Coordinates of C-alpha atoms in Angstrom, one line a residue:
Chain P
X1 CA 23.8 3.8 -5.5
X2 CA 21.2 5.1 -3.5
X3 CA 18.4 3.6 -0.9
X4 CA 15.1 5.0 -1.7
X5 CA 15.2 5.6 2.2
X6 CA 18.7 7.4 2.3
X7 CA 16.9 9.8 -0.7
X8 CA 16.0 13.2 0.5
X9 CA 14.0 16.2 -1.7
X10 CA 16.1 17.7 -4.2
X11 CA 19.0 14.8 -5.2
X12 CA 19.3 14.6 -8.6
X13 CA 19.1 10.2 -9.7
X14 CA 19.0 8.3 -12.7
X15 CA 16.2 6.1 -13.7
X16 CA 15.9 5.3 -17.1
X17 CA 19.3 6.8 -18.0
X18 CA 17.1 10.0 -17.2
X19 CA 17.7 12.8 -14.9
X20 CA 15.2 13.8 -12.2
X21 CA 15.0 16.4 -9.3
X22 CA 13.1 14.9 -6.5
X23 CA 10.8 17.1 -5.7
X24 CA 9.0 16.2 -3.1
X25 CA 9.3 13.1 -0.9
X26 CA 6.4 11.0 1.0
X27 CA 7.5 8.5 3.7
X28 CA 4.5 5.9 4.6
X29 CA 5.0 3.6 6.5
X30 CA 3.6 0.5 7.5
X31 CA 4.2 -1.9 4.9
X32 CA 5.2 -5.4 6.6
X33 CA 8.5 -5.2 3.1
X34 CA 9.2 -1.7 5.2
X35 CA 8.0 1.8 4.2
X36 CA 6.8 3.1 1.2
X37 CA 8.3 6.2 -1.2
X38 CA 6.4 8.9 -2.2
X39 CA 8.3 11.3 -4.4
X40 CA 6.6 13.8 -6.7
X41 CA 9.6 14.5 -9.7
X42 CA 10.4 16.1 -12.6
X43 CA 12.5 15.2 -16.1
X44 CA 15.9 17.3 -15.7
X45 CA 16.0 16.8 -19.8
X46 CA 11.6 18.1 -20.3
X47 CA 10.7 19.0 -17.2
X48 CA 8.4 16.5 -17.4
X49 CA 6.4 16.5 -14.0
X50 CA 5.8 12.6 -12.9
X51 CA 4.4 10.8 -9.3
X52 CA 6.4 7.9 -8.9
X53 CA 6.1 4.8 -5.8
X54 CA 9.5 3.5 -4.6
X55 CA 10.1 0.9 -1.7
X56 CA 13.1 2.5 0.9
X57 CA 15.0 -0.6 -0.8
X58 CA 15.1 0.5 -3.8
X59 CA 18.5 2.0 -5.5
X60 CA 19.1 4.6 -7.6
X61 CA 21.8 5.9 -9.3
X62 CA 22.8 9.6 -7.2
X63 CA 24.0 12.3 -9.6
X64 CA 25.8 15.4 -8.6
X65 CA 25.2 18.2 -12.0
X66 CA 27.1 20.9 -12.3
X67 CA 26.4 24.9 -11.6
X68 CA 27.9 27.4 -13.2
X69 CA 26.2 31.7 -12.2
X70 CA 25.2 32.7 -15.8
X71 CA 23.6 35.8 -16.3
X72 CA 20.0 35.9 -18.7
X73 CA 20.8 37.8 -21.3
X74 CA 18.3 37.5 -24.9
X75 CA 15.0 35.5 -26.2
X76 CA 15.9 34.0 -29.0
X77 CA 12.5 32.2 -30.3
X78 CA 13.1 29.8 -28.8
X79 CA 15.5 29.4 -27.0
X80 CA 16.2 32.0 -23.2
X81 CA 20.1 32.6 -24.4
X82 CA 22.7 33.2 -20.9
X83 CA 25.5 34.3 -20.5
X84 CA 28.6 33.5 -17.9
X85 CA 31.3 35.6 -16.8
X86 CA 33.5 34.8 -19.8
X87 CA 30.8 36.0 -22.1
X88 CA 29.6 31.9 -22.8
X89 CA 26.4 32.3 -24.6
X90 CA 24.3 29.4 -23.0
X91 CA 20.2 27.6 -24.6
X92 CA 17.5 26.8 -22.7
X93 CA 14.7 25.0 -24.1
X94 CA 11.2 26.8 -22.9
X95 CA 9.9 23.8 -21.3
X96 CA 13.2 23.1 -19.1
X97 CA 12.4 26.0 -17.4
X98 CA 9.2 26.3 -16.1
X99 CA 8.5 28.5 -12.9
X100 CA 12.3 30.7 -13.9
X101 CA 9.8 32.5 -16.5
X102 CA 8.3 33.8 -14.7
X103 CA 10.9 35.9 -13.6
X104 CA 13.5 36.5 -16.6
X105 CA 14.6 39.9 -16.1
X106 CA 17.6 41.1 -18.3
X107 CA 20.2 40.9 -16.8
X108 CA 19.1 38.9 -14.5
X109 CA 21.7 36.6 -12.3
X110 CA 20.8 32.5 -11.8
X111 CA 23.0 29.2 -12.3
X112 CA 22.1 27.4 -15.5
X113 CA 22.8 23.0 -14.6
X114 CA 24.0 20.9 -15.8
X115 CA 24.1 17.4 -17.1
X116 CA 26.2 16.1 -19.9
X117 CA 27.9 18.7 -21.1
X118 CA 24.5 20.9 -21.9
X119 CA 22.6 23.6 -19.9
X120 CA 19.4 22.1 -18.8
X121 CA 18.5 24.4 -16.6
X122 CA 18.5 27.2 -14.5
X123 CA 18.2 27.8 -10.7
X124 CA 16.4 31.0 -9.2
X125 CA 17.8 31.9 -6.2
X126 CA 15.2 31.5 -3.5
X127 CA 14.2 34.7 -3.1
X128 CA 13.6 37.1 -5.1
X129 CA 13.3 41.1 -4.8
X130 CA 9.9 42.5 -8.2
X131 CA 8.5 44.9 -8.9
X132 CA 4.1 44.5 -8.9
X133 CA 3.5 46.8 -12.0
X134 CA 0.4 46.5 -12.2
X135 CA -2.4 45.8 -9.3
X136 CA -6.4 47.1 -8.0
X137 CA -6.3 49.5 -5.4
X138 CA -7.5 48.2 -2.1
X139 CA -11.5 47.9 -1.8
X140 CA -12.1 50.4 1.6
X141 CA -14.3 48.1 3.9
X142 CA -12.4 45.4 2.3
X143 CA -9.7 44.5 5.1
X144 CA -11.0 40.8 7.6
X145 CA -9.0 37.9 7.1
X146 CA -6.3 37.2 5.4
X147 CA -7.7 39.5 2.4
X148 CA -5.4 39.0 -1.1
X149 CA -5.4 40.6 -4.7
X150 CA -3.9 39.7 -7.4
X151 CA -0.7 41.7 -8.5
X152 CA 1.3 41.3 -11.8
X153 CA 5.0 41.3 -11.8
X154 CA 7.2 42.6 -13.8
X155 CA 9.6 39.9 -15.9
X156 CA 11.0 40.0 -19.9
X157 CA 8.0 38.1 -21.4
X158 CA 5.3 39.1 -21.6
X159 CA 3.6 36.3 -22.6
X160 CA 4.6 34.1 -19.2
X161 CA 3.8 37.8 -16.7
X162 CA 3.1 36.6 -13.4
X163 CA 0.5 36.5 -11.1
X164 CA 1.3 37.0 -7.0
X165 CA -1.4 36.9 -4.9
X166 CA -1.0 39.9 -2.5
X167 CA -1.7 41.3 0.8
X168 CA -4.8 43.9 -0.3
X169 CA -1.3 47.3 1.8
X170 CA 0.0 46.0 -0.7
X171 CA 0.2 48.8 -4.0
X172 CA 1.5 49.6 -7.6
X173 CA 4.6 50.1 -8.3
X174 CA 6.5 48.9 -4.7
X175 CA 9.0 45.7 -5.0
X176 CA 7.4 42.2 -3.9
X177 CA 9.8 39.4 -2.4
X178 CA 8.6 36.5 -3.7
X179 CA 9.1 32.9 -2.8
X180 CA 10.8 30.6 -6.1
X181 CA 10.4 28.1 -4.5
X182 CA 6.1 28.7 -3.9
X183 CA 5.8 31.3 -6.7
X184 CA 4.0 33.0 -2.8
X185 CA 4.7 36.7 -1.8
X186 CA 6.6 37.1 1.7
X187 CA 6.7 40.6 2.3
X188 CA 7.3 44.5 1.0
X189 CA 10.5 45.9 0.3
X190 CA 10.8 48.7 1.7
X191 CA 13.8 51.2 0.4
Chain Q
X1 CA -9.5 -21.5 -32.5
X2 CA -9.4 -20.0 -29.1
X3 CA -7.4 -17.2 -28.3
X4 CA -4.5 -17.9 -26.0
X5 CA -5.5 -17.3 -22.3
X6 CA -4.3 -13.9 -20.7
X7 CA -1.2 -16.0 -18.4
X8 CA -0.2 -14.4 -15.2
X9 CA 2.3 -15.1 -12.9
X10 CA 2.2 -14.9 -9.2
X11 CA 5.2 -14.6 -6.6
X12 CA 4.9 -15.4 -3.2
X13 CA 7.7 -15.5 -0.5
X14 CA 5.8 -17.2 2.7
X15 CA 6.9 -15.4 5.6
X16 CA 4.2 -14.9 7.5
X17 CA 3.3 -18.8 7.1
X18 CA 0.0 -19.2 6.3
X19 CA -1.1 -15.7 5.8
X20 CA 0.8 -15.6 2.0
X21 CA 0.6 -18.4 0.2
X22 CA -3.7 -17.8 1.7
X23 CA -4.0 -15.2 0.0
X24 CA -1.8 -15.7 -3.3
X25 CA -4.0 -19.0 -3.1
X26 CA -7.0 -17.6 -3.0
X27 CA -6.4 -14.9 -5.7
X28 CA -4.9 -17.4 -8.3
X29 CA -7.5 -19.6 -7.8
X30 CA -10.0 -17.0 -8.3
X31 CA -7.9 -15.7 -11.6
X32 CA -7.8 -19.0 -12.8
X33 CA -11.7 -19.8 -12.0
X34 CA -13.9 -16.8 -12.3
X35 CA -11.4 -15.0 -15.1
X36 CA -9.4 -17.8 -17.1
X37 CA -6.7 -16.6 -16.5
X38 CA -3.7 -18.5 -17.0
X39 CA -2.1 -18.8 -13.3
X40 CA 1.4 -19.4 -12.6
X41 CA 2.1 -20.0 -8.1
X42 CA 6.2 -20.1 -7.6
X43 CA 6.0 -19.6 -4.6
X44 CA 9.1 -20.4 -1.8
X45 CA 7.8 -22.5 0.6
X46 CA 5.5 -25.4 -0.3
X47 CA 5.1 -26.4 3.0
X48 CA 3.1 -23.6 4.7
X49 CA 1.1 -24.0 1.0
X50 CA 0.5 -27.9 1.7
X51 CA -0.9 -27.0 5.3
X52 CA -3.8 -25.3 3.9
X53 CA -3.5 -26.8 0.7
X54 CA -3.1 -31.3 1.0
X55 CA -3.3 -31.6 -2.6
X56 CA 0.2 -29.6 -3.0
X57 CA 2.9 -32.5 -3.0
X58 CA 6.2 -31.1 -1.8
X59 CA 8.3 -33.2 -3.4
X60 CA 7.9 -32.0 -7.3
X61 CA 10.0 -28.7 -9.2
X62 CA 6.2 -27.9 -11.2
X63 CA 2.7 -29.1 -10.2
X64 CA -0.7 -28.0 -11.4
X65 CA -3.2 -28.0 -8.8
X66 CA -6.6 -26.7 -8.9
X67 CA -6.5 -26.2 -12.6
X68 CA -3.0 -23.7 -11.3
X69 CA 1.1 -23.9 -12.7
X70 CA 2.2 -24.7 -9.1
X71 CA 6.1 -23.6 -9.5
X72 CA 8.2 -23.7 -6.1
X73 CA 10.6 -21.1 -6.7
X74 CA 13.9 -22.1 -5.3
X75 CA 15.8 -19.3 -5.2
X76 CA 17.0 -16.0 -7.2
X77 CA 20.4 -17.4 -9.8
X78 CA 18.0 -19.5 -11.8
X79 CA 17.4 -18.8 -15.3
X80 CA 14.7 -17.7 -17.2
X81 CA 13.7 -16.4 -21.4
X82 CA 11.4 -14.1 -22.7
X83 CA 9.1 -16.8 -23.3
X84 CA 8.4 -17.7 -19.4
X85 CA 7.3 -14.4 -18.9
X86 CA 3.5 -14.1 -18.1
X87 CA 1.4 -11.6 -19.8
X88 CA 0.8 -9.9 -15.7
X89 CA 3.7 -10.3 -13.7
X90 CA 2.8 -9.5 -9.7
X91 CA 5.5 -9.2 -6.6
X92 CA 3.4 -10.5 -4.0
X93 CA 4.4 -7.8 -0.3
X94 CA 7.2 -6.9 -2.6
X95 CA 9.0 -10.0 -3.1
X96 CA 11.9 -9.6 -4.9
X97 CA 11.3 -11.7 -8.0
X98 CA 14.6 -13.2 -9.8
X99 CA 16.5 -10.6 -11.6
X100 CA 17.2 -13.0 -14.6
X101 CA 13.5 -13.2 -14.5
X102 CA 13.5 -9.0 -14.3
X103 CA 16.0 -9.0 -17.4
X104 CA 13.2 -11.7 -19.1
X105 CA 10.9 -9.3 -18.7
X106 CA 12.2 -6.5 -20.7
X107 CA 13.3 -8.8 -23.6
X108 CA 9.4 -10.0 -24.0
X109 CA 7.1 -8.0 -26.2
X110 CA 5.4 -6.7 -25.4
X111 CA 6.5 -6.5 -22.2
X112 CA 4.3 -7.1 -19.1
X113 CA 1.7 -5.9 -17.0
X114 CA 4.0 -5.4 -13.1
X115 CA 2.4 -4.9 -10.4
X116 CA 3.8 -5.1 -6.6
X117 CA 0.8 -5.8 -4.8
X118 CA 1.1 -4.1 -1.2
X119 CA -0.6 -5.3 1.7
X120 CA -4.2 -4.6 3.6
X121 CA -4.0 -1.7 5.5
X122 CA -7.1 1.0 6.4
X123 CA -4.5 4.1 6.7
X124 CA -5.6 6.8 4.9
X125 CA -2.0 7.1 2.6
X126 CA -2.5 4.3 0.7
X127 CA -5.2 5.7 -1.8
X128 CA -3.0 8.4 -3.1
X129 CA -0.5 5.4 -3.9
X130 CA -2.5 3.2 -5.2
X131 CA -1.8 1.8 -9.0
X132 CA 1.2 4.7 -8.6
X133 CA 4.0 3.6 -10.9
X134 CA 7.3 2.5 -10.0
X135 CA 9.9 3.1 -12.1
X136 CA 12.4 0.3 -12.1
X137 CA 16.1 2.8 -11.7
X138 CA 18.1 0.8 -15.1
X139 CA 15.6 -1.4 -16.8
X140 CA 13.0 0.1 -19.2
X141 CA 10.5 -1.2 -16.3
X142 CA 8.0 0.2 -14.8
X143 CA 6.2 -1.3 -11.8
X144 CA 2.9 -0.3 -10.5
X145 CA 2.3 -0.5 -7.0
X146 CA -1.7 -2.5 -5.9
X147 CA -3.2 -1.4 -3.1
X148 CA -6.1 -4.1 -1.8
X149 CA -8.1 -1.5 0.8
X150 CA -11.5 -0.3 1.6
X151 CA -12.7 2.1 0.2
X152 CA -13.3 2.8 -3.6
X153 CA -10.0 4.7 -4.3
X154 CA -8.5 1.5 -3.7
X155 CA -7.8 -2.1 -4.8
X156 CA -10.4 -3.9 -2.7
X157 CA -10.8 -6.7 -0.7
X158 CA -10.3 -10.9 -1.6
X159 CA -13.2 -11.9 -2.4
X160 CA -14.8 -15.2 -4.6
X161 CA -18.4 -14.5 -6.1
X162 CA -19.3 -17.5 -5.4
X163 CA -18.9 -16.8 -1.3
X164 CA -21.9 -14.7 -0.3
X165 CA -24.1 -17.5 -1.7
X166 CA -21.8 -20.2 -0.4
X167 CA -22.6 -18.5 3.2
X168 CA -26.4 -18.8 3.1
X169 CA -26.1 -21.9 2.0
X170 CA -24.3 -23.6 5.3
X171 CA -26.3 -20.8 7.6
X172 CA -29.1 -21.2 6.1
X173 CA -29.3 -25.0 6.2
X174 CA -30.8 -26.0 10.1
X175 CA -27.9 -28.8 10.9
X176 CA -25.1 -28.1 8.0
X177 CA -23.3 -26.2 11.1
X178 CA -24.2 -28.4 12.9
X179 CA -22.6 -31.2 11.1
X180 CA -20.0 -29.8 10.1
X181 CA -18.6 -29.0 14.3
X182 CA -19.4 -32.9 14.5
X183 CA -17.7 -33.4 12.2
X184 CA -14.2 -31.7 13.4
X185 CA -15.2 -33.4 16.4
X186 CA -17.5 -31.4 18.5
X187 CA -19.8 -33.2 20.5
X188 CA -23.5 -31.2 21.1
X189 CA -22.5 -30.3 24.5
X190 CA -19.8 -27.6 23.1
X191 CA -22.0 -27.1 19.2
X192 CA -24.8 -25.3 21.7
X193 CA -22.2 -23.2 24.0
X194 CA -21.0 -19.2 22.8
X195 CA -18.4 -20.8 20.1
X196 CA -14.9 -18.9 19.7
X197 CA -12.8 -19.5 17.4
X198 CA -9.1 -18.7 18.2
X199 CA -6.3 -17.9 15.7
X200 CA -3.3 -15.3 16.5
X201 CA 0.4 -14.9 17.1
X202 CA 1.9 -16.2 20.3
X203 CA 1.8 -13.3 21.8
X204 CA -1.4 -12.9 22.4
X205 CA -2.3 -12.4 25.6
X206 CA -4.3 -16.0 25.7
X207 CA -4.0 -17.7 29.4
X208 CA -5.9 -14.0 30.6
X209 CA -8.3 -14.1 28.4
X210 CA -9.4 -18.4 29.0
X211 CA -9.3 -17.6 32.7
X212 CA -12.5 -14.3 31.9
X213 CA -13.8 -17.4 30.1
X214 CA -13.5 -20.0 33.0
X215 CA -14.6 -17.9 35.4
X216 CA -17.7 -16.5 33.5
X217 CA -21.3 -17.5 32.8
X218 CA -21.9 -18.8 30.3
X219 CA -20.5 -21.7 28.2
X220 CA -17.9 -21.5 25.5
X221 CA -16.3 -23.6 23.0
X222 CA -12.4 -22.8 21.9
X223 CA -11.3 -24.2 19.2
X224 CA -8.1 -23.6 18.4
X225 CA -5.6 -25.2 15.4
X226 CA -2.9 -27.3 15.9
X227 CA 0.1 -25.4 16.7
X228 CA -1.3 -22.1 17.3
X229 CA -1.2 -20.6 21.3
X230 CA 0.4 -23.9 21.7
X231 CA 1.8 -22.9 25.1
X232 CA -1.2 -21.5 26.7
X233 CA -3.3 -23.8 24.7
X234 CA -1.1 -26.7 26.8
X235 CA -1.5 -25.2 30.5
X236 CA -5.0 -25.0 30.3
X237 CA -5.5 -28.3 28.4
X238 CA -2.2 -30.0 31.3
X239 CA -1.5 -32.1 28.0
X240 CA 0.5 -32.0 24.7
X241 CA -1.7 -30.0 22.3
X242 CA -2.2 -32.0 19.7
X243 CA -5.8 -32.6 17.3
X244 CA -8.7 -33.4 18.9
X245 CA -7.1 -32.6 22.6
X246 CA -9.9 -30.8 24.6
X247 CA -10.0 -30.1 28.3
X248 CA -13.1 -28.3 30.6
X249 CA -12.1 -25.6 32.9
X250 CA -15.6 -24.1 34.5
X251 CA -17.4 -22.6 31.8
X252 CA -14.9 -23.1 29.1
X253 CA -13.9 -26.2 26.6
X254 CA -11.2 -26.0 24.7
X255 CA -10.6 -28.3 22.0
X256 CA -7.4 -28.0 19.7
X257 CA -8.4 -28.4 15.8
X258 CA -6.9 -30.0 13.1
X259 CA -5.1 -27.4 10.9
X260 CA -8.2 -27.8 8.4
X261 CA -7.7 -26.1 4.2
X262 CA -9.2 -22.8 3.4
X263 CA -13.2 -24.1 2.5
X264 CA -13.0 -25.0 6.0
X265 CA -11.1 -22.8 7.8
X266 CA -14.3 -20.7 6.6
X267 CA -16.6 -22.7 6.8
X268 CA -15.4 -22.5 10.6
X269 CA -15.5 -18.7 11.0
X270 CA -18.9 -18.3 9.6
X271 CA -19.9 -21.8 12.5
X272 CA -18.8 -20.0 15.2
X273 CA -20.3 -17.1 17.0
X274 CA -17.3 -15.0 17.4
X275 CA -13.9 -15.5 15.8
X276 CA -10.0 -14.3 16.8
X277 CA -7.9 -14.1 13.0
X278 CA -4.5 -12.6 12.1
X279 CA -2.8 -11.7 9.6
X280 CA -4.0 -10.2 6.8
X281 CA -5.7 -13.4 4.8
X282 CA -7.7 -14.2 8.2
X283 CA -8.6 -11.4 8.5
X284 CA -10.4 -10.7 5.4
X285 CA -12.4 -14.0 5.7
X286 CA -13.1 -12.9 8.9
X287 CA -14.9 -9.0 7.7
X288 CA -16.8 -11.8 5.0
X289 CA -18.4 -14.2 7.4
X290 CA -20.1 -11.4 9.0
X291 CA -19.2 -12.5 12.7
X292 CA -18.2 -10.4 14.7
X293 CA -14.3 -10.8 15.4
X294 CA -11.3 -9.7 16.9
X295 CA -8.0 -9.0 15.0
X296 CA -4.1 -10.2 16.2
X297 CA -2.4 -7.7 13.5
X298 CA 1.0 -9.3 12.5
X299 CA 4.0 -7.4 14.7
X300 CA 6.6 -5.4 12.8
X301 CA 9.3 -2.8 15.2
X302 CA 8.7 0.1 17.1
X303 CA 4.6 -0.5 17.0
X304 CA 4.1 1.0 13.8
X305 CA 1.8 -2.4 13.4
X306 CA 0.1 -0.6 16.3
X307 CA -1.4 2.6 14.2
X308 CA -1.9 0.3 11.5
X309 CA -4.6 -1.0 13.7
X310 CA -6.3 1.5 14.6
X311 CA -6.6 2.8 11.5
X312 CA -9.2 0.2 11.0
X313 CA -11.1 0.2 14.1
X314 CA -11.1 3.8 13.6
X315 CA -13.4 2.9 10.3
X316 CA -14.8 -0.2 11.3
X317 CA -15.3 0.7 14.7
X318 CA -15.1 4.2 15.6
X319 CA -18.7 4.2 17.9
X320 CA -18.5 0.4 19.5
X321 CA -15.5 1.3 22.9
X322 CA -15.7 -2.0 23.5
X323 CA -14.7 -3.5 20.1
X324 CA -11.8 -1.3 20.0
X325 CA -10.8 -2.6 24.6
X326 CA -10.9 -6.0 22.6
X327 CA -8.9 -5.1 20.0
X328 CA -6.6 -2.6 21.4
X329 CA -5.4 -4.9 24.4
X330 CA -5.3 -7.6 22.4
X331 CA -2.7 -6.1 20.6
X332 CA -0.8 -4.6 23.7
X333 CA -1.7 -1.5 22.1
X334 CA -3.3 0.1 25.0
X335 CA -0.6 1.4 27.7
X336 CA -2.8 0.6 31.3
X337 CA -3.3 -3.6 32.6
X338 CA -6.2 -5.9 31.0
X339 CA -9.2 -6.3 32.9
X340 CA -10.2 -9.5 30.4
X341 CA -13.6 -10.1 32.8
X342 CA -14.2 -7.0 31.7
X343 CA -13.6 -6.3 28.6
X344 CA -15.3 -9.3 28.3
X345 CA -18.3 -8.4 29.6
X346 CA -18.6 -4.5 27.6
X347 CA -18.2 -6.9 24.6
X348 CA -20.7 -9.4 24.8
X349 CA -23.5 -6.1 25.4
X350 CA -22.5 -4.9 22.8
X351 CA -23.2 -8.3 21.1
X352 CA -26.5 -7.3 18.7
X353 CA -24.4 -3.9 17.8
X354 CA -21.2 -5.6 16.8
X355 CA -23.2 -8.2 14.7
X356 CA -24.9 -5.6 13.5
X357 CA -21.8 -3.9 12.1
X358 CA -20.2 -6.8 10.9
X359 CA -23.6 -6.7 8.7
X360 CA -23.5 -3.4 7.2
X361 CA -19.7 -3.6 7.4
X362 CA -20.1 -6.0 4.5
X363 CA -22.6 -4.1 2.6
X364 CA -19.5 -1.7 2.0
X365 CA -17.1 -3.5 1.6
X366 CA -19.8 -5.2 -1.1
X367 CA -19.8 -1.2 -3.2
X368 CA -15.5 -1.8 -3.9
X369 CA -15.7 -4.9 -6.6
X370 CA -13.8 -6.8 -5.5
X371 CA -9.7 -7.3 -5.7
X372 CA -9.3 -10.2 -8.5
X373 CA -11.6 -8.2 -11.2
X374 CA -10.8 -4.5 -10.0
X375 CA -6.6 -6.2 -10.1
X376 CA -7.4 -6.8 -13.8
X377 CA -9.1 -3.7 -14.9
X378 CA -6.3 -2.0 -13.9
X379 CA -3.8 -4.1 -16.1
X380 CA -6.1 -4.2 -19.2
X381 CA -6.0 -0.9 -18.9
X382 CA -2.4 -0.5 -18.8
X383 CA -2.0 -2.8 -21.7

């Protein structure tokens, strides 16, 4: 058991017998009884996000989850199938994949996260590279400040095609790096 | 046959002698009187409670005072059954409710609304945490945080429905304030002077303030409840600071008052020209009194209370430097040495502006509704 004041972003805690990942923690002071911890959390079983507030002394079970390298294989409606190095297949529900759906690509490497023996989610690398499949050409003269435009990136599932805001100099067929924590453009990959 | 009244339990652990129970008692009475709620007030320190409510019998485990059931909260080990659990359970200032009370909450159907009523602060973060859930790590119970505050995005301030009318009546009838002060033992000369009530924690720079007043040009009567700033008061008096003790030195008369019940403390605030208040309860009452006030905030480790003080000053007196300076120095929140004669002189020069601010502030706070009503509306949304 750990008190709230010792729990960090990324820790997985049990609340009401369900695993939650702490996505963000805002610590607010000056309450006479100590600090107040406002957490953005996600239920790892349902992917449902929620905000909760706790006292620093509230105690939680912290869980260490198993992870295993896998690759994305195929979509078997309504489940997404991943495979490990021994060709074992793991099916994961769409709602548990969250933002990972934007980046799924055949053969893509990621880590499956297991809770109670069941694959419940995947973790992506912090940075991934994807090709821009469509983006309007930059309009001449429209170059001041941090002007951005939309870019569609390649992925496996058309319904989850993702739009990333990119600088004007990014062109169709460029490969860009994206931060999967923020879903934001990082840079163009030049060969 | 009438429906059973809504039941509500408040758990109050007394840390700051009169503030905790002061707030809980006001809230309990208001919920009972104005909203017909059957309130049980669990309090761990009946002696402190008795100082502000003399009807309380400190020897009784259970009693009814002004239609509120008062229970002595003796410890964490008592047993409770689901039938003991109220519809709404309030832990005040995040106090730890007895574990077996919480267990009984899980067995009660429907489950009670469980609120943590937090302390008052003007800091912005409160708006983002007000009314947020706090799921119990192991039990099927969700508590919600409820913050009083100064904006519409918070729970507002404690205020009884008839408070302003009563204050207007008191101030509108010539002689009421005078009679009230006479009842506290003040002769006319003290009543005719500038009147200041003084309630503060022991570390306040009272002696330096007394010196400034003593050597000032205006006659000033300082009224101090017995036991408050006892050392500085006794030093000024040259005698023990018991109730009724009085001394005049230079322009300053210091008079020690008996500790008065809550309604009389309101009258004292209304009757004085300036009020020094402390903690939360008297601070809020000073705001409703509509008179200039100086707040002594409950001290916290690493001077976290200074942040809280500055947040309030930013909302209340951002444009009145004299009032800011006095409050900051009174709380030791400035590194520079305090020149109390100069601070006092600047404060006096701004007296009209500060009085006007008191009235404007009241109007702004009234627009946020009152804490008890806001709390019940929120609880109803959860039931």
